[in-house]
Amino acid sequence: MAQQPAWPFARRLAAERLLLEPGHARRVVVTLACVAGAIALLSAALILAVLRRRRIWRHGVLAAAAALLVFAPWPASALLWAPAVPSSLHRAPAAFSAQSIVQGQGVFAQHCAQCHGADARGEGPLASQLAQWPPDLAGGLLWKRLEGELFWRIRHGLRDARSGAETMPGTPALSDQEIWSVLDFLQARAAGRMLRDMGAWERPVRLPASTLDCRHGGQRSSESLRGQRLQLVLPAAGVQALPQEDPRWVTVVLGAVPEDAAPECLAQERALLPAIALLLGVTPEEAPGHSLFVDKDGWLRARSVPGQAGWSAGDLICRTEAAPAAEAPAPGVEGLLRRMDADRMRLVRAGYPH
């Protein structure tokens, strides 16, 4: 964490409330407009004083500025500010990767599962011994917190604000990298649970970074393909042929391929299969037969399940709430690609774009 500056204040702007509560956000905007107007009026009063204009004009301008400040709909400070820690605005120093997810799974099982439970729902065998039951980390909670604050809580633990009783022990024995890997694992597991329970990812999830062997370019990182669409294919056992390649995307194959096949890119990193299985909410044994589409920004966007024939816009499982409607919906994969390109993703954590 030494490479990132520490946040020096005990409070930060509660951007998550501005994002989630439109009424509160409007109140803040109106108040800022009133403050800006008051500053403009005070500047005008100063100019009138310098020009030695009539005192009644200056008093009128000052009264208008005071009225703006008095009648502005000032938001409650408890809603505007949130507690902060030195690492509040820190971000993971490395990309969300397959290797980190798998490492985090092992670290979580060894150091966290006793309290949080193997499924991260907060019902581990030692949970009842804590002053407060652990939260459910298998849902959307991780996206509602800044990752730097999640890091701080894992490192230093938590205490009840009133009693001071420890509600979560810290983990001083873990390295910074191990803590970041636990957060990657929890995000992957939570995404898989969302997909399994609701049939969609409520929050955008990136394709885990991994090493690929490509026909053109040799060994390279999957991150180097950012700017191109990807189709990630997990061949089912005994598959005789891979999907036909298409110039509209790069085909990446994860798993065994027919002897006479030469895929565009082959993912041979061992950690990628269990990482993708977590994101799909299935076991590694159930993952073969799935396919995924990745958009040009690296977000996982669409899924094809084993036995499915062809693609359509209905396979899009990650979209914004106000997804743009196509003027003339195209059939098949073309319709899917158009929706992906038109509906761009952006990750927001606790109200702050990442």
GROMACS .gro file of C-alpha atoms in nm:
model
  354
    1MET     CA    1   0.000   0.000   0.000
    2ALA     CA    2   0.302   0.228   0.021
    3GLN     CA    3   0.272   0.306  -0.351
    4GLN     CA    4  -0.064   0.482  -0.303
    5PRO     CA    5  -0.117   0.804  -0.102
    6ALA     CA    6  -0.317   0.781   0.218
    7TRP     CA    7  -0.647   0.965   0.255
    8PRO     CA    8  -0.573   1.224   0.528
    9PHE     CA    9  -0.924   1.293   0.662
   10ALA     CA   10  -1.159   1.099   0.888
   11ARG     CA   11  -1.452   1.160   0.651
   12ARG     CA   12  -1.511   1.141   0.277
   13LEU     CA   13  -1.795   1.238   0.046
   14ALA     CA   14  -2.067   0.971   0.064
   15ALA     CA   15  -2.100   0.936  -0.312
   16GLU     CA   16  -2.294   0.611  -0.274
   17ARG     CA   17  -2.588   0.799  -0.120
   18LEU     CA   18  -2.585   1.053  -0.403
   19LEU     CA   19  -2.603   0.763  -0.648
   20LEU     CA   20  -2.873   0.562  -0.470
   21GLU     CA   21  -3.100   0.842  -0.342
   22PRO     CA   22  -3.213   1.080  -0.621
   23GLY     CA   23  -3.392   1.312  -0.375
   24HIS     CA   24  -3.078   1.358  -0.170
   25ALA     CA   25  -2.873   1.413  -0.485
   26ARG     CA   26  -3.113   1.685  -0.605
   27ARG     CA   27  -3.092   1.853  -0.266
   28VAL     CA   28  -2.712   1.862  -0.289
   29VAL     CA   29  -2.722   2.000  -0.644
   30VAL     CA   30  -2.967   2.277  -0.548
   31THR     CA   31  -2.757   2.366  -0.244
   32LEU     CA   32  -2.441   2.388  -0.455
   33ALA     CA   33  -2.626   2.610  -0.701
   34CYS     CA   34  -2.733   2.837  -0.415
   35VAL     CA   35  -2.377   2.855  -0.283
   36ALA     CA   36  -2.246   2.936  -0.631
   37GLY     CA   37  -2.509   3.208  -0.666
   38ALA     CA   38  -2.419   3.353  -0.327
   39ILE     CA   39  -2.051   3.364  -0.422
   40ALA     CA   40  -2.139   3.540  -0.747
   41LEU     CA   41  -2.348   3.797  -0.556
   42LEU     CA   42  -2.071   3.853  -0.302
   43SER     CA   43  -1.829   3.912  -0.588
   44ALA     CA   44  -2.075   4.163  -0.737
   45ALA     CA   45  -2.101   4.341  -0.401
   46LEU     CA   46  -1.723   4.366  -0.385
   47ILE     CA   47  -1.712   4.515  -0.734
   48LEU     CA   48  -1.982   4.770  -0.637
   49ALA     CA   49  -1.776   4.865  -0.332
   50VAL     CA   50  -1.465   4.916  -0.542
   51LEU     CA   51  -1.662   5.129  -0.790
   52ARG     CA   52  -1.816   5.320  -0.497
   53ARG     CA   53  -2.170   5.263  -0.611
   54ARG     CA   54  -2.465   5.344  -0.391
   55ARG     CA   55  -2.456   5.168  -0.059
   56ILE     CA   56  -2.819   5.057  -0.096
   57TRP     CA   57  -2.723   4.854  -0.404
   58ARG     CA   58  -2.446   4.679  -0.216
   59HIS     CA   59  -2.676   4.606   0.075
   60GLY     CA   60  -2.937   4.465  -0.161
   61VAL     CA   61  -2.686   4.234  -0.325
   62LEU     CA   62  -2.553   4.120   0.014
   63ALA     CA   63  -2.906   4.053   0.135
   64ALA     CA   64  -2.978   3.840  -0.174
   65ALA     CA   65  -2.659   3.640  -0.113
   66ALA     CA   66  -2.754   3.585   0.251
   67ALA     CA   67  -3.104   3.474   0.148
   68LEU     CA   68  -2.962   3.215  -0.091
   69LEU     CA   69  -2.748   3.069   0.188
   70VAL     CA   70  -3.026   3.076   0.447
   71PHE     CA   71  -3.295   2.921   0.227
   72ALA     CA   72  -3.072   2.666   0.050
   73PRO     CA   73  -3.190   2.307   0.121
   74TRP     CA   74  -2.876   2.210   0.308
   75PRO     CA   75  -2.846   1.827   0.325
   76ALA     CA   76  -2.789   1.659   0.658
   77SER     CA   77  -2.416   1.616   0.719
   78ALA     CA   78  -2.475   1.252   0.819
   79LEU     CA   79  -2.597   1.185   0.465
   80LEU     CA   80  -2.329   1.390   0.293
   81TRP     CA   81  -2.022   1.245   0.461
   82ALA     CA   82  -1.910   0.891   0.539
   83PRO     CA   83  -1.634   0.760   0.767
   84ALA     CA   84  -1.303   0.715   0.588
   85VAL     CA   85  -0.979   0.526   0.646
   86PRO     CA   86  -0.629   0.596   0.507
   87SER     CA   87  -0.680   0.344   0.225
   88SER     CA   88  -1.035   0.456   0.133
   89LEU     CA   89  -0.945   0.559  -0.223
   90HIS     CA   90  -0.686   0.288  -0.285
   91ARG     CA   91  -0.737   0.043  -0.567
   92ALA     CA   92  -0.602  -0.304  -0.630
   93PRO     CA   93  -0.252  -0.259  -0.775
   94ALA     CA   94  -0.291  -0.553  -1.015
   95ALA     CA   95  -0.561  -0.652  -1.264
   96PHE     CA   96  -0.851  -0.878  -1.169
   97SER     CA   97  -0.687  -1.205  -1.273
   98ALA     CA   98  -0.750  -1.578  -1.278
   99GLN     CA   99  -0.438  -1.645  -1.071
  100SER     CA  100  -0.545  -1.393  -0.806
  101ILE     CA  101  -0.897  -1.542  -0.784
  102VAL     CA  102  -0.767  -1.893  -0.729
  103GLN     CA  103  -0.507  -1.777  -0.478
  104GLY     CA  104  -0.776  -1.580  -0.294
  105GLN     CA  105  -0.994  -1.888  -0.276
  106GLY     CA  106  -0.721  -2.072  -0.087
  107VAL     CA  107  -0.648  -1.777   0.145
  108PHE     CA  108  -1.020  -1.736   0.220
  109ALA     CA  109  -1.059  -2.106   0.302
  110GLN     CA  110  -0.764  -2.093   0.541
  111HIS     CA  111  -0.817  -1.759   0.715
  112CYS     CA  112  -1.178  -1.646   0.666
  113ALA     CA  113  -1.417  -1.938   0.617
  114GLN     CA  114  -1.431  -2.028   0.987
  115CYS     CA  115  -1.633  -1.711   1.050
  116HIS     CA  116  -1.771  -1.617   0.707
  117GLY     CA  117  -1.854  -1.974   0.603
  118ALA     CA  118  -1.731  -2.168   0.302
  119ASP     CA  119  -2.003  -2.003   0.092
  120ALA     CA  120  -1.917  -1.652   0.227
  121ARG     CA  121  -2.271  -1.600   0.354
  122GLY     CA  122  -2.159  -1.527   0.711
  123GLU     CA  123  -2.256  -1.855   0.878
  124GLY     CA  124  -1.922  -2.016   0.955
  125PRO     CA  125  -1.871  -2.244   1.258
  126LEU     CA  126  -1.710  -1.963   1.462
  127ALA     CA  127  -1.954  -1.687   1.359
  128SER     CA  128  -2.164  -1.721   1.674
  129GLN     CA  129  -1.861  -1.640   1.891
  130LEU     CA  130  -1.828  -1.291   1.744
  131ALA     CA  131  -2.002  -0.986   1.890
  132GLN     CA  132  -2.187  -0.949   1.560
  133TRP     CA  133  -2.270  -1.198   1.284
  134PRO     CA  134  -2.054  -1.153   0.972
  135PRO     CA  135  -2.225  -0.997   0.668
  136ASP     CA  136  -2.328  -1.190   0.359
  137LEU     CA  137  -2.038  -1.145   0.117
  138ALA     CA  138  -2.192  -1.357  -0.157
  139GLY     CA  139  -2.424  -1.081  -0.283
  140GLY     CA  140  -2.392  -0.722  -0.400
  141LEU     CA  141  -2.231  -0.584  -0.083
  142LEU     CA  142  -1.880  -0.588  -0.231
  143TRP     CA  143  -1.981  -0.342  -0.505
  144LYS     CA  144  -2.135  -0.105  -0.250
  145ARG     CA  145  -1.803  -0.051  -0.071
  146LEU     CA  146  -1.480   0.105  -0.190
  147GLU     CA  147  -1.220  -0.167  -0.240
  148GLY     CA  148  -0.966   0.032  -0.038
  149GLU     CA  149  -1.203   0.029   0.259
  150LEU     CA  150  -1.266  -0.342   0.219
  151PHE     CA  151  -0.889  -0.391   0.221
  152TRP     CA  152  -0.862  -0.191   0.545
  153ARG     CA  153  -1.134  -0.396   0.714
  154ILE     CA  154  -0.965  -0.724   0.628
  155ARG     CA  155  -0.626  -0.596   0.742
  156HIS     CA  156  -0.733  -0.421   1.066
  157GLY     CA  157  -1.066  -0.581   1.149
  158LEU     CA  158  -1.379  -0.407   1.279
  159ARG     CA  159  -1.515  -0.294   1.615
  160ASP     CA  160  -1.862  -0.198   1.725
  161ALA     CA  161  -1.892   0.182   1.722
  162ARG     CA  162  -2.073   0.193   2.058
  163SER     CA  163  -1.934  -0.086   2.271
  164GLY     CA  164  -1.588  -0.112   2.115
  165ALA     CA  165  -1.623  -0.490   2.103
  166GLU     CA  166  -1.436  -0.661   1.821
  167THR     CA  167  -1.682  -0.771   1.551
  168MET     CA  168  -1.418  -0.894   1.308
  169PRO     CA  169  -1.054  -0.977   1.383
  170GLY     CA  170  -0.781  -0.831   1.164
  171THR     CA  171  -0.537  -1.035   0.958
  172PRO     CA  172  -0.190  -0.887   1.015
  173ALA     CA  173  -0.027  -1.212   0.898
  174LEU     CA  174  -0.158  -1.173   0.542
  175SER     CA  175   0.038  -0.984   0.280
  176ASP     CA  176  -0.121  -0.699   0.089
  177GLN     CA  177  -0.131  -0.915  -0.223
  178GLU     CA  178  -0.311  -1.196  -0.038
  179ILE     CA  179  -0.577  -0.953   0.085
  180TRP     CA  180  -0.634  -0.819  -0.267
  181SER     CA  181  -0.661  -1.178  -0.392
  182VAL     CA  182  -0.930  -1.254  -0.132
  183LEU     CA  183  -1.129  -0.956  -0.260
  184ASP     CA  184  -1.093  -1.083  -0.618
  185PHE     CA  185  -1.216  -1.427  -0.513
  186LEU     CA  186  -1.513  -1.285  -0.323
  187GLN     CA  187  -1.612  -1.072  -0.621
  188ALA     CA  188  -1.596  -1.374  -0.852
  189ARG     CA  189  -1.798  -1.589  -0.613
  190ALA     CA  190  -2.060  -1.318  -0.559
  191ALA     CA  191  -2.094  -1.271  -0.936
  192GLY     CA  192  -2.152  -1.643  -0.978
  193ARG     CA  193  -2.419  -1.646  -0.711
  194MET     CA  194  -2.597  -1.354  -0.881
  195LEU     CA  195  -2.594  -1.535  -1.212
  196ARG     CA  196  -2.714  -1.861  -1.060
  197ASP     CA  197  -2.992  -1.703  -0.854
  198MET     CA  198  -3.113  -1.425  -1.087
  199GLY     CA  199  -2.992  -1.529  -1.432
  200ALA     CA  200  -2.789  -1.209  -1.474
  201TRP     CA  201  -2.494  -1.014  -1.338
  202GLU     CA  202  -2.628  -0.710  -1.154
  203ARG     CA  203  -2.280  -0.554  -1.157
  204PRO     CA  204  -2.027  -0.560  -1.441
  205VAL     CA  205  -1.752  -0.820  -1.413
  206ARG     CA  206  -1.431  -0.827  -1.614
  207LEU     CA  207  -1.284  -1.126  -1.790
  208PRO     CA  208  -1.011  -1.242  -1.549
  209ALA     CA  209  -0.669  -1.160  -1.691
  210SER     CA  210  -0.468  -1.463  -1.804
  211THR     CA  211  -0.197  -1.567  -2.048
  212LEU     CA  212  -0.299  -1.678  -2.397
  213ASP     CA  213  -0.118  -1.853  -2.681
  214CYS     CA  214  -0.237  -1.684  -3.001
  215ARG     CA  215  -0.187  -1.778  -3.362
  216HIS     CA  216  -0.087  -1.421  -3.438
  217GLY     CA  217   0.131  -1.265  -3.169
  218GLY     CA  218   0.240  -1.574  -2.977
  219GLN     CA  219   0.207  -1.573  -2.600
  220ARG     CA  220   0.031  -1.261  -2.475
  221SER     CA  221  -0.190  -1.133  -2.197
  222SER     CA  222  -0.565  -1.131  -2.244
  223GLU     CA  223  -0.549  -0.764  -2.141
  224SER     CA  224  -0.360  -0.691  -2.463
  225LEU     CA  225  -0.675  -0.781  -2.659
  226ARG     CA  226  -0.871  -0.494  -2.502
  227GLY     CA  227  -1.046  -0.305  -2.782
  228GLN     CA  228  -1.163  -0.625  -2.954
  229ARG     CA  229  -1.462  -0.845  -2.882
  230LEU     CA  230  -1.378  -1.191  -2.751
  231GLN     CA  231  -1.569  -1.515  -2.759
  232LEU     CA  232  -1.449  -1.744  -2.481
  233VAL     CA  233  -1.532  -2.105  -2.569
  234LEU     CA  234  -1.517  -2.389  -2.315
  235PRO     CA  235  -1.547  -2.703  -2.532
  236ALA     CA  236  -1.754  -2.988  -2.393
  237ALA     CA  237  -1.590  -3.328  -2.351
  238GLY     CA  238  -1.557  -3.514  -2.679
  239VAL     CA  239  -1.630  -3.211  -2.895
  240GLN     CA  240  -1.538  -3.281  -3.257
  241ALA     CA  241  -1.519  -2.924  -3.387
  242LEU     CA  242  -1.478  -2.573  -3.250
  243PRO     CA  243  -1.716  -2.288  -3.336
  244GLN     CA  244  -1.637  -2.122  -3.665
  245GLU     CA  245  -1.408  -1.822  -3.634
  246ASP     CA  246  -1.547  -1.481  -3.724
  247PRO     CA  247  -1.367  -1.154  -3.807
  248ARG     CA  248  -1.604  -0.966  -3.574
  249TRP     CA  249  -1.437  -1.115  -3.267
  250VAL     CA  250  -1.133  -1.308  -3.144
  251THR     CA  251  -1.207  -1.669  -3.047
  252VAL     CA  252  -1.036  -1.785  -2.726
  253VAL     CA  253  -1.060  -2.156  -2.641
  254LEU     CA  254  -1.029  -2.276  -2.284
  255GLY     CA  255  -0.997  -2.653  -2.254
  256ALA     CA  256  -0.915  -2.954  -2.471
  257VAL     CA  257  -0.930  -2.899  -2.847
  258PRO     CA  258  -0.953  -3.149  -3.135
  259GLU     CA  259  -0.614  -3.266  -3.262
  260ASP     CA  260  -0.652  -3.099  -3.600
  261ALA     CA  261  -0.779  -2.767  -3.456
  262ALA     CA  262  -0.566  -2.452  -3.436
  263PRO     CA  263  -0.772  -2.197  -3.241
  264GLU     CA  264  -0.713  -1.826  -3.279
  265CYS     CA  265  -0.610  -1.808  -2.912
  266LEU     CA  266  -0.571  -2.091  -2.663
  267ALA     CA  267  -0.597  -2.031  -2.287
  268GLN     CA  268  -0.373  -2.281  -2.111
  269GLU     CA  269  -0.342  -2.114  -1.770
  270ARG     CA  270  -0.472  -2.363  -1.515
  271ALA     CA  271  -0.631  -2.099  -1.293
  272LEU     CA  272  -0.864  -1.969  -1.565
  273LEU     CA  273  -1.110  -2.263  -1.567
  274PRO     CA  274  -1.189  -2.255  -1.191
  275ALA     CA  275  -1.205  -1.873  -1.207
  276ILE     CA  276  -1.457  -1.880  -1.494
  277ALA     CA  277  -1.655  -2.153  -1.316
  278LEU     CA  278  -1.685  -1.927  -1.010
  279LEU     CA  279  -1.813  -1.642  -1.228
  280LEU     CA  280  -2.068  -1.875  -1.389
  281GLY     CA  281  -2.184  -2.010  -1.053
  282VAL     CA  282  -2.099  -2.369  -1.147
  283THR     CA  283  -1.832  -2.622  -1.056
  284PRO     CA  284  -1.524  -2.659  -1.281
  285GLU     CA  285  -1.668  -2.995  -1.393
  286GLU     CA  286  -1.991  -2.824  -1.506
  287ALA     CA  287  -1.820  -2.535  -1.690
  288PRO     CA  288  -1.731  -2.713  -2.020
  289GLY     CA  289  -1.996  -2.649  -2.284
  290HIS     CA  290  -2.043  -2.283  -2.186
  291SER     CA  291  -1.939  -1.989  -2.402
  292LEU     CA  292  -1.904  -1.624  -2.307
  293PHE     CA  293  -1.888  -1.299  -2.502
  294VAL     CA  294  -1.655  -1.022  -2.384
  295ASP     CA  295  -1.707  -0.666  -2.508
  296LYS     CA  296  -1.437  -0.430  -2.635
  297ASP     CA  297  -1.383  -0.288  -2.285
  298GLY     CA  298  -1.311  -0.629  -2.132
  299TRP     CA  299  -1.649  -0.683  -1.958
  300LEU     CA  300  -1.816  -1.025  -1.960
  301ARG     CA  301  -2.152  -0.961  -2.125
  302ALA     CA  302  -2.328  -1.271  -2.264
  303ARG     CA  303  -2.347  -1.643  -2.189
  304SER     CA  304  -2.434  -1.951  -2.388
  305VAL     CA  305  -2.516  -2.263  -2.187
  306PRO     CA  306  -2.429  -2.623  -2.285
  307GLY     CA  307  -2.648  -2.750  -2.568
  308GLN     CA  308  -2.757  -2.404  -2.680
  309ALA     CA  309  -2.760  -2.344  -3.054
  310GLY     CA  310  -2.665  -1.995  -3.172
  311TRP     CA  311  -2.663  -1.654  -3.009
  312SER     CA  312  -2.922  -1.378  -2.974
  313ALA     CA  313  -2.962  -1.048  -2.789
  314GLY     CA  314  -3.151  -1.243  -2.522
  315ASP     CA  315  -2.822  -1.400  -2.413
  316LEU     CA  316  -2.701  -1.064  -2.280
  317ILE     CA  317  -2.676  -1.111  -1.902
  318CYS     CA  318  -2.501  -0.787  -1.807
  319ARG     CA  319  -2.663  -0.461  -1.912
  320THR     CA  320  -2.733  -0.115  -1.775
  321GLU     CA  321  -3.072  -0.033  -1.625
  322ALA     CA  322  -3.144   0.204  -1.914
  323ALA     CA  323  -3.014  -0.012  -2.196
  324PRO     CA  324  -3.065   0.161  -2.533
  325ALA     CA  325  -3.318  -0.004  -2.761
  326ALA     CA  326  -3.198  -0.090  -3.108
  327GLU     CA  327  -3.388   0.086  -3.389
  328ALA     CA  328  -3.429  -0.239  -3.580
  329PRO     CA  329  -3.331  -0.542  -3.368
  330ALA     CA  330  -3.109  -0.772  -3.573
  331PRO     CA  331  -3.147  -1.147  -3.540
  332GLY     CA  332  -2.886  -1.384  -3.401
  333VAL     CA  333  -2.537  -1.289  -3.300
  334GLU     CA  334  -2.550  -0.959  -3.492
  335GLY     CA  335  -2.827  -0.837  -3.264
  336LEU     CA  336  -2.621  -0.938  -2.959
  337LEU     CA  337  -2.313  -0.754  -3.085
  338ARG     CA  338  -2.512  -0.439  -3.154
  339ARG     CA  339  -2.658  -0.440  -2.804
  340MET     CA  340  -2.315  -0.495  -2.650
  341ASP     CA  341  -2.161  -0.209  -2.844
  342ALA     CA  342  -2.449   0.031  -2.777
  343ASP     CA  343  -2.480  -0.046  -2.404
  344ARG     CA  344  -2.137   0.040  -2.261
  345MET     CA  345  -2.050  -0.075  -1.909
  346ARG     CA  346  -1.891   0.125  -1.628
  347LEU     CA  347  -1.808  -0.011  -1.284
  348VAL     CA  348  -1.918   0.208  -0.993
  349ARG     CA  349  -1.810   0.124  -0.640
  350ALA     CA  350  -1.975   0.312  -0.354
  351GLY     CA  351  -2.075   0.585  -0.597
  352TYR     CA  352  -1.724   0.633  -0.738
  353PRO     CA  353  -1.657   0.529  -1.101
  354HIS     CA  354  -1.369   0.281  -1.139
   0.00000   0.00000   0.00000
